[in-house]
PDB file of C-alpha atoms in Angstrom:
ATOM      1  CA  MET A   3     142.571 107.429  81.187  1.00  0.00           C
ATOM      2  CA  ILE A   4     146.300 106.980  81.872  1.00  0.00           C
ATOM      3  CA  ASN A   5     148.782 107.563  79.046  1.00  0.00           C
ATOM      4  CA  TYR A   6     151.069 104.939  79.340  1.00  0.00           C
ATOM      5  CA  ILE A   7     151.969 104.937  75.751  1.00  0.00           C
ATOM      6  CA  SER A   8     153.530 108.242  76.614  1.00  0.00           C
ATOM      7  CA  GLY A   9     155.488 106.919  79.404  1.00  0.00           C
ATOM      8  CA  LEU A  10     156.609 103.958  77.537  1.00  0.00           C
ATOM      9  CA  VAL A  11     158.278 106.265  74.878  1.00  0.00           C
ATOM     10  CA  PHE A  12     159.699 108.428  77.328  1.00  0.00           C
ATOM     11  CA  VAL A  13     161.272 105.129  78.681  1.00  0.00           C
ATOM     12  CA  VAL A  14     162.441 103.902  75.698  1.00  0.00           C
ATOM     13  CA  LEU A  15     164.147 107.280  74.492  1.00  0.00           C
ATOM     14  CA  LEU A  16     165.917 107.751  77.702  1.00  0.00           C
ATOM     15  CA  VAL A  17     167.461 104.184  77.689  1.00  0.00           C
ATOM     16  CA  ILE A  18     168.436 104.781  74.141  1.00  0.00           C
ATOM     17  CA  GLY A  19     169.714 108.192  75.249  1.00  0.00           C
ATOM     18  CA  ALA A  20     171.843 106.658  77.831  1.00  0.00           C
ATOM     19  CA  ALA A  21     173.308 104.153  76.077  1.00  0.00           C
ATOM     20  CA  ILE A  22     174.407 106.792  73.480  1.00  0.00           C
ATOM     21  CA  ALA A  23     175.977 109.126  76.115  1.00  0.00           C
ATOM     22  CA  ILE A  24     177.978 106.245  77.634  1.00  0.00           C
ATOM     23  CA  VAL A  25     179.523 105.505  74.144  1.00  0.00           C
ATOM     24  CA  ILE A  26     179.843 109.135  73.841  1.00  0.00           C
ATOM     25  CA  GLY A  27     181.563 109.124  77.270  1.00  0.00           C
ATOM     26  CA  LEU A  28     184.243 106.989  76.480  1.00  0.00           C
ATOM     27  CA  VAL A  29     185.553 108.834  73.726  1.00  0.00           C
ATOM     28  CA  SER A  30     184.799 112.360  75.368  1.00  0.00           C
ATOM     29  CA  PRO A  31     183.430 113.011  78.808  1.00  0.00           C
ATOM     30  CA  ILE A  32     182.937 116.279  78.270  1.00  0.00           C
ATOM     31  CA  VAL A  33     180.544 116.259  75.273  1.00  0.00           C
ATOM     32  CA  ALA A  34     178.599 113.259  77.059  1.00  0.00           C
ATOM     33  CA  VAL A  35     177.312 115.453  79.534  1.00  0.00           C
ATOM     34  CA  PRO A  36     175.601 118.154  77.315  1.00  0.00           C
ATOM     35  CA  PHE A  37     174.420 115.355  75.140  1.00  0.00           C
ATOM     36  CA  ALA A  38     172.617 113.420  77.606  1.00  0.00           C
ATOM     37  CA  VAL A  39     170.863 116.712  78.993  1.00  0.00           C
ATOM     38  CA  VAL A  40     169.764 117.365  75.648  1.00  0.00           C
ATOM     39  CA  TRP A  41     168.586 113.984  74.838  1.00  0.00           C
ATOM     40  CA  PHE A  42     166.555 113.765  78.049  1.00  0.00           C
ATOM     41  CA  VAL A  43     164.923 117.332  77.584  1.00  0.00           C
ATOM     42  CA  ALA A  44     164.080 115.823  73.838  1.00  0.00           C
ATOM     43  CA  ALA A  45     162.766 112.974  75.055  1.00  0.00           C
ATOM     44  CA  VAL A  46     160.418 114.636  77.564  1.00  0.00           C
ATOM     45  CA  ILE A  47     159.124 116.949  74.792  1.00  0.00           C
ATOM     46  CA  ALA A  48     159.069 114.128  72.349  1.00  0.00           C
ATOM     47  CA  SER A  49     156.893 111.764  74.599  1.00  0.00           C
ATOM     48  CA  SER A  50     154.330 114.519  75.820  1.00  0.00           C
ATOM     49  CA  SER A  51     153.365 114.993  72.256  1.00  0.00           C
ATOM     50  CA  ILE A  52     151.777 111.663  72.488  1.00  0.00           C
ATOM     51  CA  LYS A  53     148.258 111.845  73.741  1.00  0.00           C
ATOM     52  CA  LEU A  54     145.690 108.963  74.483  1.00  0.00           C
ATOM     53  CA  ALA A  55     141.851 109.503  74.735  1.00  0.00           C
ATOM     54  CA  ALA A  56     139.708 107.006  75.971  1.00  0.00           C
ATOM     55  CA  GLN A  57     136.219 105.875  74.151  1.00  0.00           C
ATOM     56  CA  TRP A  58     134.066 108.057  76.386  1.00  0.00           C
ATOM     57  CA  GLU A  59     136.707 111.101  76.284  1.00  0.00           C
ATOM     58  CA  GLN A  60     137.039 114.030  73.522  1.00  0.00           C
ATOM     59  CA  ALA A  61     140.147 116.021  73.485  1.00  0.00           C
ATOM     60  CA  LEU A  62     139.883 119.989  72.899  1.00  0.00           C
ATOM     61  CA  VAL A  63     143.093 121.217  71.359  1.00  0.00           C
ATOM     62  CA  PHE A  64     144.087 124.915  71.890  1.00  0.00           C
ATOM     63  CA  ARG A  65     146.937 126.270  69.938  1.00  0.00           C
ATOM     64  CA  LEU A  66     148.943 129.295  71.351  1.00  0.00           C
ATOM     65  CA  GLY A  67     145.559 129.872  73.456  1.00  0.00           C
ATOM     66  CA  LYS A  68     143.111 129.963  70.470  1.00  0.00           C
ATOM     67  CA  TYR A  69     141.074 126.856  69.764  1.00  0.00           C
ATOM     68  CA  HIS A  70     142.400 124.516  67.230  1.00  0.00           C
ATOM     69  CA  ASN A  71     140.151 121.087  67.009  1.00  0.00           C
ATOM     70  CA  ILE A  72     138.862 118.341  68.433  1.00  0.00           C
ATOM     71  CA  ARG A  73     140.865 115.124  68.816  1.00  0.00           C
ATOM     72  CA  GLY A  74     140.131 111.430  70.283  1.00  0.00           C
ATOM     73  CA  PRO A  75     138.989 108.713  71.136  1.00  0.00           C
ATOM     74  CA  GLY A  76     142.111 107.114  70.596  1.00  0.00           C
ATOM     75  CA  LEU A  77     145.836 107.842  69.920  1.00  0.00           C
ATOM     76  CA  PHE A  78     146.937 111.449  68.348  1.00  0.00           C
ATOM     77  CA  LEU A  79     149.655 113.761  68.306  1.00  0.00           C
ATOM     78  CA  ILE A  80     150.068 117.425  69.212  1.00  0.00           C
ATOM     79  CA  VAL A  81     152.808 120.150  69.118  1.00  0.00           C
ATOM     80  CA  PRO A  82     154.481 120.543  72.244  1.00  0.00           C
ATOM     81  CA  LEU A  83     154.996 123.626  73.747  1.00  0.00           C
ATOM     82  CA  VAL A  84     152.280 125.002  71.511  1.00  0.00           C
ATOM     83  CA  ASP A  85     149.028 123.017  71.773  1.00  0.00           C
ATOM     84  CA  GLN A  86     147.297 122.543  75.076  1.00  0.00           C
ATOM     85  CA  VAL A  87     144.832 119.553  75.809  1.00  0.00           C
ATOM     86  CA  ARG A  88     141.621 119.664  77.633  1.00  0.00           C
ATOM     87  CA  MET A  89     139.901 116.127  78.055  1.00  0.00           C
ATOM     88  CA  ILE A  90     136.267 115.977  78.513  1.00  0.00           C
ATOM     89  CA  ASP A  91     134.156 113.142  79.507  1.00  0.00           C
ATOM     90  CA  ILE A  92     131.108 112.723  77.465  1.00  0.00           C
ATOM     91  CA  ARG A  93     129.178 110.281  79.102  1.00  0.00           C
ATOM     92  CA  ILE A  94     125.908 110.938  80.874  1.00  0.00           C
ATOM     93  CA  ARG A  95     126.632 112.435  84.266  1.00  0.00           C
ATOM     94  CA  ALA A  96     123.957 111.840  87.410  1.00  0.00           C
ATOM     95  CA  THR A  97     123.961 115.085  89.579  1.00  0.00           C
ATOM     96  CA  ASP A  98     121.730 115.631  92.843  1.00  0.00           C
ATOM     97  CA  ILE A  99     119.487 118.705  93.188  1.00  0.00           C
ATOM     98  CA  PRO A 100     120.101 119.718  96.824  1.00  0.00           C
ATOM     99  CA  ALA A 101     116.884 119.606  98.955  1.00  0.00           C
ATOM    100  CA  GLN A 102     115.152 122.962  98.220  1.00  0.00           C
ATOM    101  CA  GLN A 103     112.080 124.609 100.187  1.00  0.00           C
ATOM    102  CA  VAL A 104     109.204 125.510  98.251  1.00  0.00           C
ATOM    103  CA  ILE A 105     105.568 126.942  98.954  1.00  0.00           C
ATOM    104  CA  THR A 106     103.262 125.374  96.561  1.00  0.00           C
ATOM    105  CA  LYS A 107     100.253 127.044  94.848  1.00  0.00           C
ATOM    106  CA  ASP A 108      98.050 126.305  97.592  1.00  0.00           C
ATOM    107  CA  ASN A 109     100.592 127.653 100.047  1.00  0.00           C
ATOM    108  CA  VAL A 110     101.660 124.634 101.704  1.00  0.00           C
ATOM    109  CA  PRO A 111     105.721 124.197 102.472  1.00  0.00           C
ATOM    110  CA  VAL A 112     107.580 121.361 101.110  1.00  0.00           C
ATOM    111  CA  THR A 113     111.098 120.522 100.953  1.00  0.00           C
ATOM    112  CA  ILE A 114     111.994 118.623  97.735  1.00  0.00           C
ATOM    113  CA  ASN A 115     115.369 117.062  96.025  1.00  0.00           C
ATOM    114  CA  GLY A 116     115.793 115.358  92.944  1.00  0.00           C
ATOM    115  CA  VAL A 117     118.386 113.838  90.494  1.00  0.00           C
ATOM    116  CA  PHE A 118     119.110 115.311  87.109  1.00  0.00           C
ATOM    117  CA  PHE A 119     121.030 113.521  84.251  1.00  0.00           C
ATOM    118  CA  PHE A 120     122.914 115.296  81.523  1.00  0.00           C
ATOM    119  CA  LYS A 121     125.750 114.996  79.118  1.00  0.00           C
ATOM    120  CA  VAL A 122     128.016 117.149  76.898  1.00  0.00           C
ATOM    121  CA  ASP A 123     126.919 116.926  73.159  1.00  0.00           C
ATOM    122  CA  ASN A 124     129.123 119.625  71.919  1.00  0.00           C
ATOM    123  CA  VAL A 125     132.779 119.561  73.676  1.00  0.00           C
ATOM    124  CA  ALA A 126     133.753 122.900  72.148  1.00  0.00           C
ATOM    125  CA  ASP A 127     130.782 124.959  73.139  1.00  0.00           C
ATOM    126  CA  ALA A 128     130.545 123.286  76.599  1.00  0.00           C
ATOM    127  CA  VAL A 129     134.033 124.342  77.485  1.00  0.00           C
ATOM    128  CA  ILE A 130     134.252 127.628  75.402  1.00  0.00           C
ATOM    129  CA  LYS A 131     130.934 129.547  76.023  1.00  0.00           C
ATOM    130  CA  VAL A 132     130.474 128.252  79.494  1.00  0.00           C
ATOM    131  CA  GLN A 133     132.954 128.386  82.505  1.00  0.00           C
ATOM    132  CA  ASP A 134     131.986 125.978  84.670  1.00  0.00           C
ATOM    133  CA  TYR A 135     128.960 123.802  82.620  1.00  0.00           C
ATOM    134  CA  ARG A 136     128.361 121.360  85.725  1.00  0.00           C
ATOM    135  CA  TYR A 137     127.772 123.915  88.084  1.00  0.00           C
ATOM    136  CA  ALA A 138     125.747 126.247  85.959  1.00  0.00           C
ATOM    137  CA  ILE A 139     123.499 123.323  84.777  1.00  0.00           C
ATOM    138  CA  SER A 140     123.122 122.263  88.362  1.00  0.00           C
ATOM    139  CA  GLN A 141     122.024 125.999  89.541  1.00  0.00           C
ATOM    140  CA  TYR A 142     119.531 126.046  86.625  1.00  0.00           C
ATOM    141  CA  ALA A 143     117.881 122.998  87.643  1.00  0.00           C
ATOM    142  CA  GLN A 144     117.587 123.672  90.916  1.00  0.00           C
ATOM    143  CA  THR A 145     115.713 127.096  90.106  1.00  0.00           C
ATOM    144  CA  SER A 146     113.499 125.531  87.388  1.00  0.00           C
ATOM    145  CA  LEU A 147     112.299 122.905  90.148  1.00  0.00           C
ATOM    146  CA  ARG A 148     111.330 125.845  92.463  1.00  0.00           C
ATOM    147  CA  ASP A 149     109.589 127.503  89.513  1.00  0.00           C
ATOM    148  CA  VAL A 150     107.628 124.756  88.668  1.00  0.00           C
ATOM    149  CA  ILE A 151     106.448 123.322  91.965  1.00  0.00           C
ATOM    150  CA  GLY A 152     105.484 127.063  92.961  1.00  0.00           C
ATOM    151  CA  GLN A 153     102.918 126.650  90.285  1.00  0.00           C
ATOM    152  CA  MET A 154     101.092 123.275  91.529  1.00  0.00           C
ATOM    153  CA  THR A 155      99.009 122.491  94.295  1.00  0.00           C
ATOM    154  CA  LEU A 156      99.997 119.688  96.806  1.00  0.00           C
ATOM    155  CA  ASP A 157      97.742 117.047  95.370  1.00  0.00           C
ATOM    156  CA  GLN A 158      99.279 117.726  92.010  1.00  0.00           C
ATOM    157  CA  LEU A 159     102.751 117.351  93.577  1.00  0.00           C
ATOM    158  CA  LEU A 160     101.954 113.995  95.076  1.00  0.00           C
ATOM    159  CA  VAL A 161     100.497 112.348  91.963  1.00  0.00           C
ATOM    160  CA  GLU A 162     102.164 114.160  88.935  1.00  0.00           C
ATOM    161  CA  ARG A 163     105.861 113.400  89.391  1.00  0.00           C
ATOM    162  CA  GLU A 164     106.526 112.431  86.121  1.00  0.00           C
ATOM    163  CA  GLN A 165     104.980 115.216  84.710  1.00  0.00           C
ATOM    164  CA  ILE A 166     107.031 117.508  87.027  1.00  0.00           C
ATOM    165  CA  GLY A 167     110.217 116.309  85.890  1.00  0.00           C
ATOM    166  CA  LYS A 168     109.408 116.590  82.088  1.00  0.00           C
ATOM    167  CA  ALA A 169     108.405 120.189  83.016  1.00  0.00           C
ATOM    168  CA  ILE A 170     111.581 121.032  84.692  1.00  0.00           C
ATOM    169  CA  GLU A 171     113.588 119.234  81.795  1.00  0.00           C
ATOM    170  CA  ALA A 172     111.619 121.353  79.220  1.00  0.00           C
ATOM    171  CA  ASN A 173     112.476 124.774  81.215  1.00  0.00           C
ATOM    172  CA  VAL A 174     116.484 123.628  81.954  1.00  0.00           C
ATOM    173  CA  GLU A 175     116.544 122.938  78.088  1.00  0.00           C
ATOM    174  CA  LYS A 176     115.277 126.010  77.219  1.00  0.00           C
ATOM    175  CA  ASP A 177     117.769 127.830  79.152  1.00  0.00           C
ATOM    176  CA  ILE A 178     120.791 125.906  78.101  1.00  0.00           C
ATOM    177  CA  GLU A 179     120.444 125.982  74.667  1.00  0.00           C
ATOM    178  CA  GLY A 180     123.762 126.805  73.014  1.00  0.00           C
ATOM    179  CA  TRP A 181     125.874 125.460  75.638  1.00  0.00           C
ATOM    180  CA  GLY A 182     126.578 122.283  73.943  1.00  0.00           C
ATOM    181  CA  LEU A 183     124.808 120.307  76.661  1.00  0.00           C
ATOM    182  CA  GLU A 184     121.988 117.600  76.291  1.00  0.00           C
ATOM    183  CA  VAL A 185     119.638 116.912  79.418  1.00  0.00           C
ATOM    184  CA  THR A 186     118.268 113.102  79.497  1.00  0.00           C
ATOM    185  CA  GLY A 187     116.228 113.360  82.365  1.00  0.00           C
ATOM    186  CA  ILE A 188     115.194 114.864  85.536  1.00  0.00           C
ATOM    187  CA  ARG A 189     113.448 112.969  88.610  1.00  0.00           C
ATOM    188  CA  ILE A 190     112.105 113.949  91.919  1.00  0.00           C
ATOM    189  CA  GLN A 191     113.134 111.710  94.657  1.00  0.00           C
ATOM    190  CA  ASP A 192     111.630 112.929  98.115  1.00  0.00           C
ATOM    191  CA  ILE A 193     109.132 115.046  99.252  1.00  0.00           C
ATOM    192  CA  ASN A 194     108.992 116.189 102.703  1.00  0.00           C
ATOM    193  CA  MET A 195     106.011 117.818 104.307  1.00  0.00           C
ATOM    194  CA  PRO A 196     105.468 118.777 107.725  1.00  0.00           C
ATOM    195  CA  GLU A 197     104.407 116.173 110.064  1.00  0.00           C
ATOM    196  CA  GLU A 198     101.120 118.081 111.134  1.00  0.00           C
ATOM    197  CA  LEU A 199     100.019 117.592 107.428  1.00  0.00           C
ATOM    198  CA  LYS A 200     100.854 114.037 107.266  1.00  0.00           C
ATOM    199  CA  LYS A 201      98.875 113.307 110.409  1.00  0.00           C
ATOM    200  CA  MET A 202      96.043 115.043 108.855  1.00  0.00           C
ATOM    201  CA  MET A 203      96.553 112.835 105.201  1.00  0.00           C
ATOM    202  CA  SER A 204      96.530 109.869 107.056  1.00  0.00           C
ATOM    203  CA  ARG A 205      93.337 110.493 109.207  1.00  0.00           C
ATOM    204  CA  GLN A 206      91.746 111.633 105.530  1.00  0.00           C
ATOM    205  CA  ALA A 207      93.096 108.642 104.148  1.00  0.00           C
ATOM    206  CA  SER A 208      91.735 106.150 106.821  1.00  0.00           C
ATOM    207  CA  ALA A 209      88.177 107.615 106.734  1.00  0.00           C
ATOM    208  CA  GLU A 210      88.275 107.293 102.949  1.00  0.00           C
ATOM    209  CA  ARG A 211      88.718 103.795 103.645  1.00  0.00           C
ATOM    210  CA  GLU A 212      86.338 103.351 106.214  1.00  0.00           C
ATOM    211  CA  LYS A 213      83.598 104.964 104.041  1.00  0.00           C
ATOM    212  CA  ARG A 214      84.332 102.593 101.041  1.00  0.00           C
ATOM    213  CA  ALA A 215      84.191  99.503 103.440  1.00  0.00           C
ATOM    214  CA  THR A 216      80.972 100.822 104.757  1.00  0.00           C
ATOM    215  CA  ILE A 217      79.308 101.182 101.391  1.00  0.00           C
ATOM    216  CA  THR A 218      80.513  97.813  99.965  1.00  0.00           C
ATOM    217  CA  LYS A 219      79.047  96.240 103.609  1.00  0.00           C
ATOM    218  CA  ALA A 220      75.781  98.043 102.840  1.00  0.00           C
ATOM    219  CA  GLU A 221      75.680  96.874  99.111  1.00  0.00           C
ATOM    220  CA  GLY A 222      76.511  93.430 100.473  1.00  0.00           C
ATOM    221  CA  ASP A 223      73.755  93.600 102.903  1.00  0.00           C
ATOM    222  CA  ARG A 224      71.286  94.621  99.929  1.00  0.00           C
ATOM    223  CA  GLU A 225      72.145  92.249  97.500  1.00  0.00           C
ATOM    224  CA  ALA A 226      71.921  89.405 100.447  1.00  0.00           C
ATOM    225  CA  SER A 227      68.262  90.578 101.447  1.00  0.00           C
ATOM    226  CA  ASP A 228      67.196  90.573  97.750  1.00  0.00           C
ATOM    227  CA  ASN A 229      68.496  87.318  97.134  1.00  0.00           C
ATOM    228  CA  LEU A 230      66.781  85.814 100.401  1.00  0.00           C
ATOM    229  CA  ALA A 231      63.468  87.674  99.292  1.00  0.00           C
ATOM    230  CA  ALA A 232      63.778  85.732  96.145  1.00  0.00           C
ATOM    231  CA  ALA A 233      64.313  82.794  97.820  1.00  0.00           C
ATOM    232  CA  ALA A 234      61.263  83.055 100.133  1.00  0.00           C
ATOM    233  CA  LYS A 235      59.027  83.486  96.875  1.00  0.00           C
ATOM    234  CA  THR A 236      60.179  80.372  95.330  1.00  0.00           C
ATOM    235  CA  MET A 237      59.550  78.163  98.604  1.00  0.00           C
ATOM    236  CA  ALA A 238      56.417  80.128  98.875  1.00  0.00           C
ATOM    237  CA  ALA A 239      55.328  79.050  95.396  1.00  0.00           C
ATOM    238  CA  SER A 240      56.397  75.401  96.204  1.00  0.00           C
ATOM    239  CA  PRO A 241      54.679  73.446  99.282  1.00  0.00           C
ATOM    240  CA  GLY A 242      57.535  71.178  99.905  1.00  0.00           C
ATOM    241  CA  ALA A 243      60.053  73.481  99.552  1.00  0.00           C
ATOM    242  CA  MET A 244      60.242  74.579 103.381  1.00  0.00           C
ATOM    243  CA  GLN A 245      60.230  70.640 104.335  1.00  0.00           C
ATOM    244  CA  LEU A 246      63.356  70.064 102.155  1.00  0.00           C
ATOM    245  CA  ARG A 247      64.789  72.630 103.256  1.00  0.00           C
ATOM    246  CA  THR A 248      64.295  72.032 106.638  1.00  0.00           C
ATOM    247  CA  LEU A 249      65.867  68.364 106.088  1.00  0.00           C
ATOM    248  CA  GLN A 250      68.621  69.649 104.120  1.00  0.00           C
ATOM    249  CA  THR A 251      69.916  72.027 107.196  1.00  0.00           C
ATOM    250  CA  ILE A 252      68.999  68.930 109.629  1.00  0.00           C
ATOM    251  CA  ASP A 253      71.454  66.667 107.343  1.00  0.00           C
ATOM    252  CA  GLY A 254      74.038  69.399 107.180  1.00  0.00           C
ATOM    253  CA  LEU A 255      74.414  69.156 111.065  1.00  0.00           C
ATOM    254  CA  GLY A 256      76.476  65.977 110.484  1.00  0.00           C
ATOM    255  CA  PRO A 257      76.284  62.577 112.226  1.00  0.00           C
ATOM    256  CA  THR A 258      78.456  63.309 114.878  1.00  0.00           C
ATOM    257  CA  ALA A 259      76.548  61.845 118.055  1.00  0.00           C
ATOM    258  CA  SER A 260      77.159  64.858 120.161  1.00  0.00           C
ATOM    259  CA  ASN A 261      75.022  66.962 117.958  1.00  0.00           C
ATOM    260  CA  THR A 262      71.154  67.007 119.322  1.00  0.00           C
ATOM    261  CA  VAL A 263      68.558  68.456 117.009  1.00  0.00           C
ATOM    262  CA  VAL A 264      65.364  69.260 118.602  1.00  0.00           C
ATOM    263  CA  LEU A 265      62.205  70.344 116.794  1.00  0.00           C
ATOM    264  CA  GLY A 266      59.872  72.535 118.170  1.00  0.00           C
ATOM    265  CA  ILE A 267      55.948  71.762 117.048  1.00  0.00           C
ATOM    266  CA  PRO A 268      53.271  73.524 118.596  1.00  0.00           C
ATOM    267  CA  ILE A 269      50.566  71.639 120.654  1.00  0.00           C
ATOM    268  CA  ASP A 270      47.666  72.965 118.526  1.00  0.00           C
ATOM    269  CA  VAL A 271      49.334  70.994 115.879  1.00  0.00           C
ATOM    270  CA  MET A 272      49.915  67.968 117.531  1.00  0.00           C
ATOM    271  CA  ASP A 273      46.291  68.195 119.269  1.00  0.00           C
ATOM    272  CA  ALA A 274      44.328  68.663 115.663  1.00  0.00           C
ATOM    273  CA  VAL A 275      47.091  65.539 114.539  1.00  0.00           C
ATOM    274  CA  HIS A 276      45.429  63.108 117.317  1.00  0.00           C
ATOM    275  CA  SER A 277      42.059  64.306 116.708  1.00  0.00           C
ATOM    276  CA  PHE A 278      42.597  63.248 113.242  1.00  0.00           C
ATOM    277  CA  THR A 279      43.615  60.015 114.109  1.00  0.00           C
ATOM    278  CA  ARG A 280      40.956  59.495 116.698  1.00  0.00           C
ATOM    279  CA  GLY A 281      38.333  60.175 113.953  1.00  0.00           C
ATOM    280  CA  ARG A 282      39.773  57.472 111.435  1.00  0.00           C
ATOM    281  CA  HIS A 283      40.332  54.862 114.186  1.00  0.00           C
ATOM    282  CA  ARG A 284      37.455  54.027 116.598  1.00  0.00           C
ATOM    283  CA  ASN A 285      36.627  50.976 118.343  1.00  0.00           C
ATOM    284  CA  GLY A 286      39.605  49.068 116.226  1.00  0.00           C
ATOM    285  CA  ARG A 287      38.046  49.602 112.881  1.00  0.00           C
ATOM    286  CA  LEU A 288      38.971  52.362 110.118  1.00  0.00           C
ATOM    287  CA  VAL A 289      36.393  55.121 109.702  1.00  0.00           C
ATOM    288  CA  GLN A 290      36.153  56.605 106.010  1.00  0.00           C
ATOM    289  CA  PRO A 291      35.487  60.255 106.297  1.00  0.00           C
ATOM    290  CA  PRO A 292      33.260  61.443 104.042  1.00  0.00           C
ATOM    291  CA  GLY A 293      34.161  62.014 100.612  1.00  0.00           C
ATOM    292  CA  GLU A 294      37.333  59.591 100.798  1.00  0.00           C
ATOM    293  CA  SER A 295      37.316  55.863  99.642  1.00  0.00           C
ATOM    294  CA  ILE A 296      39.162  53.389 100.884  1.00  0.00           C
TER     295      ILE A 296
END
């Protein structure tokens, strides 16, 4: 964050010193020049003692090279030329894990990259105990990723990404304990495999889908045959059921004139009907068959 307060104080002091130097110069020009130099140095020192830390920053103050205290956020003062200040961002940071070539437990080479999130929890420990905490935690994340992936099979790697991230996070937190850092999450982004292995997995998935489709169709055919068998039994038990079904089918053809319905009747059936009709009508009179009454 830009420390505009320090610059504003410096400008104000410089204007005041210039006005005083002009007044002194009117009386004694020889005294005005040393006064202006001294005032300028004093203004620089005074303005440099004013520091400003943003809400997401904390200032680590070293006095004569020794850790003194933590200041901020907000406006604070230090001792010029004695204190040194280092601003530390305490927001959550996202850092990429470069692509790592790893061999899984079942000897499959894969390339994996990811991202991890961390923040500075203790400013003093992060700066004093670790030379470069960003680089150090990045290296720990890479090595932990390789260790965790090397203990898993390819199938586990493809379906257990969340568990992999948690395992890597647990390893990193154990390694950086006492560094003043907190890992908030690790996520796996891409998993690249050899092209031949991808084609084999694609064929396997296609065969599995075809297998499920065949099983589903067979189950449907079996259920349909069971229903047809049950319907046949019902129609056999009811003498008029087949005629009703036939009429329903004919009605379902629709009233369109272009539809022609042809009903096939065996000749033997027609001969039996004609013989029965001739037996009942002889010489224009109705003959009563035995056992019937008119």
